[in-house]
Amino acid sequence: MISLRPSTRNELASFDEMDRQQHARNFITQIGLETHQDFFDEPSITYLSIENSKGELAGYFVLVMEPDQRNLEFRRVAMDQAKRGIGQEAIRDMERYCGSHLGAKRIWLDVFEDNVIGRPLYEKLGYTYFKTESLEGRTLLFYEKTL
């Protein structure tokens, strides 16, 4: 069992560390602590902390509400290497949070084509492909889900 809660500014350094863990480096754009701090102050951006059943910080989400207040970008999820295995449950909880607390009607995300863990998980959870773009020589696939 996991739980989600709004993140605190004091957790941002931990999030930056999770981003830099070996398992995440190939699939998460490295933005650094300063950018996390800037994002945290943006009113349209929500950071959610993921806690495992022991109440330990296990990961986080970055969610960005678009100006229409209906569409939400699922910008980032990162899990602590030592606490992996709860991603599917965390994403389902995040979707419920987005619908009930943020009023989102649609969630979209992008994932690198070579992310062989993320892509099947998103598809299993009902996200459907809608477009492709290129970023620094890599292919990004865009997925969406109606809540």
Tab-separated table of N, CA and C in Angstrom:
chain	number	residue	atom	x	y	z
A	1	MET	N	0.848	-1.189	0.000
A	1	MET	CA	0.000	0.000	0.000
A	1	MET	C	0.885	1.240	0.000
A	2	ILE	N	0.516	2.170	-0.823
A	2	ILE	CA	1.251	3.428	-0.905
A	2	ILE	C	0.314	4.576	-0.581
A	3	SER	N	0.884	5.754	-0.431
A	3	SER	CA	0.061	6.951	-0.274
A	3	SER	C	0.727	8.095	-1.020
A	4	LEU	N	-0.109	9.021	-1.450
A	4	LEU	CA	0.354	10.233	-2.124
A	4	LEU	C	0.005	11.419	-1.253
A	5	ARG	N	0.862	12.419	-1.298
A	5	ARG	CA	0.593	13.663	-0.581
A	5	ARG	C	1.323	14.784	-1.298
A	6	PRO	N	0.863	16.034	-1.124
A	6	PRO	CA	1.613	17.153	-1.698
A	6	PRO	C	3.040	17.156	-1.138
A	7	SER	N	3.983	17.387	-2.015
A	7	SER	CA	5.396	17.406	-1.622
A	7	SER	C	5.734	18.673	-0.862
A	8	THR	N	6.868	18.627	-0.182
A	8	THR	CA	7.384	19.812	0.498
A	8	THR	C	8.661	20.261	-0.199
A	9	ARG	N	8.970	21.525	-0.055
A	9	ARG	CA	10.194	22.077	-0.648
A	9	ARG	C	11.427	21.327	-0.139
A	10	ASN	N	11.403	20.884	1.108
A	10	ASN	CA	12.551	20.172	1.691
A	10	ASN	C	12.843	18.851	0.995
A	11	GLU	N	11.897	18.323	0.236
A	11	GLU	CA	12.093	17.041	-0.451
A	11	GLU	C	12.743	17.186	-1.824
A	12	LEU	N	12.858	18.397	-2.317
A	12	LEU	CA	13.348	18.593	-3.686
A	12	LEU	C	14.748	18.031	-3.907
A	13	ALA	N	15.626	18.140	-2.936
A	13	ALA	CA	16.984	17.575	-3.079
A	13	ALA	C	16.907	16.053	-3.223
A	14	SER	N	15.996	15.414	-2.511
A	14	SER	CA	15.804	13.966	-2.643
A	14	SER	C	15.290	13.615	-4.033
A	15	PHE	N	14.414	14.449	-4.575
A	15	PHE	CA	13.896	14.206	-5.918
A	15	PHE	C	15.019	14.296	-6.946
A	16	ASP	N	15.873	15.293	-6.790
A	16	ASP	CA	17.009	15.440	-7.702
A	16	ASP	C	17.918	14.217	-7.618
A	17	GLU	N	18.121	13.687	-6.435
A	17	GLU	CA	18.930	12.473	-6.267
A	17	GLU	C	18.269	11.283	-6.967
A	18	MET	N	16.959	11.155	-6.850
A	18	MET	CA	16.247	10.062	-7.534
A	18	MET	C	16.409	10.179	-9.046
A	19	ASP	N	16.338	11.404	-9.556
A	19	ASP	CA	16.502	11.628	-10.992
A	19	ASP	C	17.855	11.115	-11.476
A	20	ARG	N	18.874	11.233	-10.631
A	20	ARG	CA	20.237	10.887	-11.029
A	20	ARG	C	20.607	9.431	-10.770
A	21	GLN	N	19.717	8.648	-10.185
A	21	GLN	CA	20.013	7.236	-9.964
A	21	GLN	C	20.148	6.526	-11.304
A	22	GLN	N	20.982	5.523	-11.336
A	22	GLN	CA	21.330	4.830	-12.579
A	22	GLN	C	20.103	4.388	-13.376
A	23	HIS	N	19.113	3.802	-12.722
A	23	HIS	CA	17.952	3.278	-13.438
A	23	HIS	C	17.122	4.376	-14.099
A	24	ALA	N	17.236	5.607	-13.636
A	24	ALA	CA	16.411	6.702	-14.139
A	24	ALA	C	17.112	7.573	-15.170
A	25	ARG	N	18.419	7.602	-15.146
A	25	ARG	CA	19.168	8.565	-15.968
A	25	ARG	C	18.862	8.516	-17.458
A	26	ASN	N	18.591	7.331	-18.002
A	26	ASN	CA	18.339	7.235	-19.436
A	26	ASN	C	16.942	7.682	-19.838
A	27	PHE	N	16.041	7.768	-18.864
A	27	PHE	CA	14.649	8.031	-19.204
A	27	PHE	C	14.099	9.319	-18.622
A	28	ILE	N	14.853	9.960	-17.737
A	28	ILE	CA	14.416	11.212	-17.141
A	28	ILE	C	15.419	12.304	-17.508
A	29	THR	N	14.930	13.340	-18.144
A	29	THR	CA	15.785	14.467	-18.477
A	29	THR	C	16.308	15.072	-17.177
A	30	GLN	N	17.590	15.247	-17.102
A	30	GLN	CA	18.214	15.791	-15.897
A	30	GLN	C	17.984	17.294	-15.862
A	31	ILE	N	17.237	17.747	-14.856
A	31	ILE	CA	16.910	19.174	-14.785
A	31	ILE	C	17.611	19.878	-13.634
A	32	GLY	N	18.017	19.143	-12.615
A	32	GLY	CA	18.753	19.733	-11.506
A	32	GLY	C	17.865	20.325	-10.425
A	33	LEU	N	18.470	20.513	-9.279
A	33	LEU	CA	17.765	21.012	-8.101
A	33	LEU	C	17.187	22.406	-8.320
A	34	GLU	N	17.946	23.284	-8.937
A	34	GLU	CA	17.472	24.657	-9.142
A	34	GLU	C	16.195	24.688	-9.982
A	35	THR	N	16.124	23.859	-11.012
A	35	THR	CA	14.922	23.816	-11.839
A	35	THR	C	13.755	23.238	-11.047
A	36	HIS	N	14.013	22.198	-10.249
A	36	HIS	CA	12.954	21.681	-9.372
A	36	HIS	C	12.428	22.800	-8.470
A	37	GLN	N	13.326	23.601	-7.929
A	37	GLN	CA	12.912	24.701	-7.047
A	37	GLN	C	12.057	25.717	-7.805
A	38	ASP	N	12.451	26.023	-9.034
A	38	ASP	CA	11.664	26.952	-9.851
A	38	ASP	C	10.283	26.363	-10.165
A	39	PHE	N	10.252	25.091	-10.576
A	39	PHE	CA	8.981	24.433	-10.880
A	39	PHE	C	8.067	24.422	-9.661
A	40	PHE	N	8.642	24.151	-8.512
A	40	PHE	CA	7.862	24.014	-7.279
A	40	PHE	C	7.070	25.286	-6.976
A	41	ASP	N	7.611	26.422	-7.387
A	41	ASP	CA	6.959	27.712	-7.119
A	41	ASP	C	5.897	28.088	-8.149
A	42	GLU	N	5.813	27.349	-9.234
A	42	GLU	CA	4.831	27.655	-10.281
A	42	GLU	C	3.435	27.200	-9.847
A	43	PRO	N	2.431	28.072	-9.915
A	43	PRO	CA	1.084	27.701	-9.472
A	43	PRO	C	0.450	26.568	-10.283
A	44	SER	N	0.838	26.404	-11.541
A	44	SER	CA	0.235	25.365	-12.383
A	44	SER	C	0.890	23.992	-12.185
A	45	ILE	N	1.970	23.940	-11.415
A	45	ILE	CA	2.725	22.694	-11.238
A	45	ILE	C	2.471	22.123	-9.851
A	46	THR	N	2.174	20.835	-9.824
A	46	THR	CA	1.943	20.109	-8.578
A	46	THR	C	2.988	19.021	-8.436
A	47	TYR	N	3.648	19.016	-7.300
A	47	TYR	CA	4.544	17.923	-6.933
A	47	TYR	C	3.806	17.034	-5.940
A	48	LEU	N	3.783	15.742	-6.202
A	48	LEU	CA	3.203	14.779	-5.274
A	48	LEU	C	4.278	13.803	-4.838
A	49	SER	N	4.385	13.584	-3.547
A	49	SER	CA	5.324	12.610	-3.003
A	49	SER	C	4.627	11.259	-2.870
A	50	ILE	N	5.376	10.219	-3.176
A	50	ILE	CA	4.894	8.845	-3.067
A	50	ILE	C	5.566	8.237	-1.841
A	51	GLU	N	4.758	7.744	-0.921
A	51	GLU	CA	5.295	7.066	0.255
A	51	GLU	C	4.928	5.595	0.187
A	52	ASN	N	5.865	4.732	0.584
A	52	ASN	CA	5.584	3.306	0.605
A	52	ASN	C	4.819	2.943	1.874
A	53	SER	N	4.561	1.668	2.061
A	53	SER	CA	3.755	1.212	3.201
A	53	SER	C	4.417	1.491	4.551
A	54	LYS	N	5.729	1.753	4.541
A	54	LYS	CA	6.449	2.077	5.772
A	54	LYS	C	6.490	3.580	6.029
A	55	GLY	N	5.847	4.356	5.160
A	55	GLY	CA	5.845	5.806	5.305
A	55	GLY	C	7.118	6.460	4.812
A	56	GLU	N	7.932	5.708	4.044
A	56	GLU	CA	9.191	6.242	3.523
A	56	GLU	C	8.960	6.884	2.156
A	57	LEU	N	9.679	7.956	1.886
A	57	LEU	CA	9.620	8.596	0.578
A	57	LEU	C	10.150	7.616	-0.459
A	58	ALA	N	9.304	7.269	-1.419
A	58	ALA	CA	9.670	6.261	-2.413
A	58	ALA	C	9.768	6.833	-3.820
A	59	GLY	N	9.209	8.016	-4.040
A	59	GLY	CA	9.232	8.602	-5.370
A	59	GLY	C	8.417	9.874	-5.393
A	60	TYR	N	8.233	10.396	-6.598
A	60	TYR	CA	7.464	11.638	-6.743
A	60	TYR	C	6.919	11.767	-8.146
A	61	PHE	N	5.911	12.605	-8.278
A	61	PHE	CA	5.321	12.997	-9.555
A	61	PHE	C	5.466	14.498	-9.726
A	62	VAL	N	5.577	14.934	-10.982
A	62	VAL	CA	5.432	16.343	-11.347
A	62	VAL	C	4.276	16.390	-12.343
A	63	LEU	N	3.278	17.195	-12.017
A	63	LEU	CA	2.071	17.320	-12.820
A	63	LEU	C	1.869	18.790	-13.179
A	64	VAL	N	1.499	19.044	-14.429
A	64	VAL	CA	1.329	20.424	-14.883
A	64	VAL	C	-0.062	20.599	-15.458
A	65	MET	N	-0.858	21.439	-14.806
A	65	MET	CA	-2.206	21.734	-15.287
A	65	MET	C	-2.114	22.762	-16.410
A	66	GLU	N	-2.760	22.471	-17.514
A	66	GLU	CA	-2.770	23.398	-18.629
A	66	GLU	C	-3.772	24.520	-18.359
A	67	PRO	N	-3.644	25.643	-19.061
A	67	PRO	CA	-4.522	26.797	-18.800
A	67	PRO	C	-6.016	26.484	-18.892
A	68	ASP	N	-6.401	25.492	-19.688
A	68	ASP	CA	-7.824	25.167	-19.812
A	68	ASP	C	-8.392	24.478	-18.572
A	69	GLN	N	-7.526	24.128	-17.627
A	69	GLN	CA	-7.925	23.489	-16.369
A	69	GLN	C	-8.610	22.140	-16.565
A	70	ARG	N	-8.458	21.539	-17.735
A	70	ARG	CA	-9.040	20.217	-18.019
A	70	ARG	C	-7.952	19.206	-18.365
A	71	ASN	N	-6.924	19.669	-19.037
A	71	ASN	CA	-5.847	18.808	-19.495
A	71	ASN	C	-4.634	18.965	-18.592
A	72	LEU	N	-4.042	17.840	-18.259
A	72	LEU	CA	-2.926	17.840	-17.322
A	72	LEU	C	-1.776	17.037	-17.913
A	73	GLU	N	-0.592	17.631	-17.877
A	73	GLU	CA	0.607	16.917	-18.314
A	73	GLU	C	1.179	16.137	-17.134
A	74	PHE	N	1.328	14.853	-17.308
A	74	PHE	CA	2.004	13.962	-16.368
A	74	PHE	C	3.473	14.072	-16.772
A	75	ARG	N	4.158	15.082	-16.220
A	75	ARG	CA	5.484	15.451	-16.695
A	75	ARG	C	6.578	14.503	-16.221
A	76	ARG	N	6.448	13.996	-15.015
A	76	ARG	CA	7.559	13.215	-14.491
A	76	ARG	C	7.094	12.292	-13.375
A	77	VAL	N	7.652	11.093	-13.366
A	77	VAL	CA	7.557	10.206	-12.217
A	77	VAL	C	8.948	9.618	-12.038
A	78	ALA	N	9.400	9.594	-10.815
A	78	ALA	CA	10.691	8.987	-10.504
A	78	ALA	C	10.531	8.213	-9.205
A	79	MET	N	11.152	7.060	-9.192
A	79	MET	CA	11.100	6.195	-8.018
A	79	MET	C	12.511	5.983	-7.504
A	80	ASP	N	12.646	5.906	-6.190
A	80	ASP	CA	13.923	5.562	-5.569
A	80	ASP	C	14.259	4.126	-5.958
A	81	GLN	N	15.479	3.901	-6.403
A	81	GLN	CA	15.912	2.576	-6.853
A	81	GLN	C	15.579	1.488	-5.830
A	82	ALA	N	15.789	1.765	-4.565
A	82	ALA	CA	15.597	0.763	-3.519
A	82	ALA	C	14.119	0.529	-3.195
A	83	LYS	N	13.255	1.361	-3.725
A	83	LYS	CA	11.836	1.247	-3.365
A	83	LYS	C	10.952	1.076	-4.595
A	84	ARG	N	11.515	0.532	-5.657
A	84	ARG	CA	10.752	0.336	-6.885
A	84	ARG	C	9.754	-0.807	-6.718
A	85	GLY	N	8.857	-0.937	-7.706
A	85	GLY	CA	7.866	-2.003	-7.673
A	85	GLY	C	6.486	-1.521	-7.286
A	86	ILE	N	6.342	-0.219	-7.093
A	86	ILE	CA	5.041	0.334	-6.708
A	86	ILE	C	4.522	1.334	-7.742
A	87	GLY	N	5.158	1.385	-8.894
A	87	GLY	CA	4.818	2.388	-9.897
A	87	GLY	C	3.400	2.309	-10.405
A	88	GLN	N	2.926	1.099	-10.690
A	88	GLN	CA	1.573	0.943	-11.222
A	88	GLN	C	0.539	1.446	-10.217
A	89	GLU	N	0.689	1.066	-8.973
A	89	GLU	CA	-0.229	1.528	-7.928
A	89	GLU	C	-0.139	3.048	-7.770
A	90	ALA	N	1.076	3.573	-7.826
A	90	ALA	CA	1.266	5.016	-7.676
A	90	ALA	C	0.592	5.782	-8.806
A	91	ILE	N	0.708	5.295	-10.028
A	91	ILE	CA	0.092	5.981	-11.172
A	91	ILE	C	-1.425	5.957	-11.046
A	92	ARG	N	-1.983	4.837	-10.650
A	92	ARG	CA	-3.444	4.781	-10.471
A	92	ARG	C	-3.901	5.777	-9.403
A	93	ASP	N	-3.157	5.838	-8.301
A	93	ASP	CA	-3.502	6.802	-7.244
A	93	ASP	C	-3.357	8.237	-7.736
A	94	MET	N	-2.309	8.490	-8.528
A	94	MET	CA	-2.098	9.825	-9.078
A	94	MET	C	-3.259	10.217	-9.989
A	95	GLU	N	-3.741	9.292	-10.803
A	95	GLU	CA	-4.868	9.589	-11.682
A	95	GLU	C	-6.113	9.959	-10.869
A	96	ARG	N	-6.382	9.216	-9.812
A	96	ARG	CA	-7.533	9.541	-8.947
A	96	ARG	C	-7.349	10.926	-8.323
A	97	TYR	N	-6.137	11.223	-7.874
A	97	TYR	CA	-5.841	12.531	-7.285
A	97	TYR	C	-6.093	13.643	-8.310
A	98	CYS	N	-5.627	13.428	-9.536
A	98	CYS	CA	-5.787	14.447	-10.583
A	98	CYS	C	-7.257	14.723	-10.879
A	99	GLY	N	-8.073	13.682	-10.876
A	99	GLY	CA	-9.497	13.868	-11.122
A	99	GLY	C	-10.206	14.529	-9.955
A	100	SER	N	-9.927	14.064	-8.744
A	100	SER	CA	-10.680	14.557	-7.589
A	100	SER	C	-10.140	15.862	-7.007
A	101	HIS	N	-8.832	16.063	-6.989
A	101	HIS	CA	-8.259	17.266	-6.383
A	101	HIS	C	-7.945	18.372	-7.387
A	102	LEU	N	-7.609	17.988	-8.602
A	102	LEU	CA	-7.198	18.993	-9.590
A	102	LEU	C	-8.253	19.218	-10.678
A	103	GLY	N	-9.252	18.356	-10.743
A	103	GLY	CA	-10.318	18.510	-11.721
A	103	GLY	C	-9.929	18.164	-13.141
A	104	ALA	N	-8.839	17.435	-13.326
A	104	ALA	CA	-8.391	17.073	-14.670
A	104	ALA	C	-9.377	16.104	-15.321
A	105	LYS	N	-9.556	16.265	-16.616
A	105	LYS	CA	-10.403	15.362	-17.400
A	105	LYS	C	-9.560	14.480	-18.324
A	106	ARG	N	-8.345	14.937	-18.612
A	106	ARG	CA	-7.444	14.215	-19.516
A	106	ARG	C	-6.023	14.375	-19.008
A	107	ILE	N	-5.279	13.280	-19.041
A	107	ILE	CA	-3.860	13.300	-18.676
A	107	ILE	C	-3.073	12.894	-19.908
A	108	TRP	N	-1.987	13.595	-20.168
A	108	TRP	CA	-1.109	13.190	-21.258
A	108	TRP	C	0.324	13.147	-20.750
A	109	LEU	N	1.155	12.378	-21.443
A	109	LEU	CA	2.555	12.225	-21.071
A	109	LEU	C	3.376	11.948	-22.314
A	110	ASP	N	4.688	12.124	-22.166
A	110	ASP	CA	5.592	11.666	-23.220
A	110	ASP	C	6.594	10.715	-22.592
A	111	VAL	N	7.046	9.781	-23.404
A	111	VAL	CA	7.973	8.756	-22.941
A	111	VAL	C	8.932	8.448	-24.091
A	112	PHE	N	10.201	8.262	-23.760
A	112	PHE	CA	11.152	7.903	-24.803
A	112	PHE	C	10.798	6.536	-25.372
A	113	GLU	N	10.927	6.414	-26.686
A	113	GLU	CA	10.580	5.176	-27.377
A	113	GLU	C	11.333	3.967	-26.812
A	114	ASP	N	12.560	4.181	-26.352
A	114	ASP	CA	13.359	3.062	-25.845
A	114	ASP	C	13.127	2.760	-24.365
A	115	ASN	N	12.140	3.384	-23.752
A	115	ASN	CA	11.804	3.110	-22.354
A	115	ASN	C	10.921	1.858	-22.317
A	116	VAL	N	11.572	0.709	-22.265
A	116	VAL	CA	10.859	-0.569	-22.350
A	116	VAL	C	10.130	-0.936	-21.062
A	117	ILE	N	10.320	-0.170	-20.008
A	117	ILE	CA	9.565	-0.386	-18.772
A	117	ILE	C	8.341	0.536	-18.753
A	118	GLY	N	8.549	1.807	-19.036
A	118	GLY	CA	7.472	2.781	-18.961
A	118	GLY	C	6.388	2.588	-20.003
A	119	ARG	N	6.776	2.418	-21.251
A	119	ARG	CA	5.773	2.325	-22.318
A	119	ARG	C	4.752	1.217	-22.085
A	120	PRO	N	5.185	-0.022	-21.832
A	120	PRO	CA	4.182	-1.078	-21.599
A	120	PRO	C	3.315	-0.806	-20.367
A	121	LEU	N	3.895	-0.196	-19.350
A	121	LEU	CA	3.130	0.118	-18.143
A	121	LEU	C	2.033	1.130	-18.464
A	122	TYR	N	2.373	2.201	-19.168
A	122	TYR	CA	1.378	3.210	-19.516
A	122	TYR	C	0.271	2.605	-20.381
A	123	GLU	N	0.662	1.771	-21.335
A	123	GLU	CA	-0.328	1.131	-22.198
A	123	GLU	C	-1.235	0.203	-21.381
A	124	LYS	N	-0.665	-0.544	-20.457
A	124	LYS	CA	-1.450	-1.426	-19.596
A	124	LYS	C	-2.461	-0.636	-18.770
A	125	LEU	N	-2.080	0.569	-18.373
A	125	LEU	CA	-2.955	1.410	-17.558
A	125	LEU	C	-3.957	2.218	-18.382
A	126	GLY	N	-4.004	1.981	-19.699
A	126	GLY	CA	-5.022	2.599	-20.536
A	126	GLY	C	-4.621	3.847	-21.286
A	127	TYR	N	-3.349	4.201	-21.265
A	127	TYR	CA	-2.886	5.353	-22.038
A	127	TYR	C	-2.763	4.937	-23.496
A	128	THR	N	-3.194	5.820	-24.402
A	128	THR	CA	-3.134	5.520	-25.821
A	128	THR	C	-2.223	6.519	-26.539
A	129	TYR	N	-1.498	6.003	-27.502
A	129	TYR	CA	-0.557	6.792	-28.296
A	129	TYR	C	-1.321	7.798	-29.149
A	130	PHE	N	-0.764	9.045	-29.249
A	130	PHE	CA	-1.393	10.008	-30.154
A	130	PHE	C	-0.430	10.789	-31.031
A	131	LYS	N	0.891	10.803	-30.741
A	131	LYS	CA	1.826	11.463	-31.660
A	131	LYS	C	3.265	11.141	-31.282
A	132	THR	N	4.172	11.501	-32.194
A	132	THR	CA	5.604	11.289	-32.013
A	132	THR	C	6.337	12.591	-32.285
A	133	GLU	N	7.384	12.858	-31.510
A	133	GLU	CA	8.284	13.982	-31.756
A	133	GLU	C	9.708	13.512	-31.521
A	134	SER	N	10.658	14.322	-31.935
A	134	SER	CA	12.061	14.016	-31.721
A	134	SER	C	12.641	15.008	-30.722
A	135	LEU	N	13.512	14.507	-29.831
A	135	LEU	CA	14.179	15.358	-28.856
A	135	LEU	C	15.631	14.929	-28.763
A	136	GLU	N	16.514	15.803	-29.200
A	136	GLU	CA	17.950	15.548	-29.127
A	136	GLU	C	18.324	14.179	-29.706
A	137	GLY	N	17.749	13.873	-30.863
A	137	GLY	CA	18.076	12.636	-31.555
A	137	GLY	C	17.359	11.398	-31.036
A	138	ARG	N	16.485	11.569	-30.063
A	138	ARG	CA	15.710	10.440	-29.526
A	138	ARG	C	14.234	10.645	-29.857
A	139	THR	N	13.515	9.542	-29.950
A	139	THR	CA	12.102	9.604	-30.286
A	139	THR	C	11.259	9.623	-29.020
A	140	LEU	N	10.368	10.617	-28.944
A	140	LEU	CA	9.405	10.730	-27.850
A	140	LEU	C	8.038	10.301	-28.366
A	141	LEU	N	7.386	9.439	-27.626
A	141	LEU	CA	6.032	9.029	-27.939
A	141	LEU	C	5.087	9.694	-26.936
A	142	PHE	N	3.979	10.202	-27.422
A	142	PHE	CA	3.014	10.891	-26.581
A	142	PHE	C	1.782	9.990	-26.391
A	143	TYR	N	1.338	9.914	-25.148
A	143	TYR	CA	0.192	9.099	-24.771
A	143	TYR	C	-0.805	9.960	-24.009
A	144	GLU	N	-2.077	9.545	-24.034
A	144	GLU	CA	-3.114	10.257	-23.312
A	144	GLU	C	-4.110	9.292	-22.718
A	145	LYS	N	-4.826	9.792	-21.709
A	145	LYS	CA	-5.881	9.008	-21.074
A	145	LYS	C	-6.964	9.959	-20.604
A	146	THR	N	-8.198	9.603	-20.909
A	146	THR	CA	-9.338	10.372	-20.427
A	146	THR	C	-9.725	9.831	-19.056
A	147	LEU	N	-9.933	10.738	-18.127
A	147	LEU	CA	-10.325	10.320	-16.772
A	147	LEU	C	-11.838	10.229	-16.651
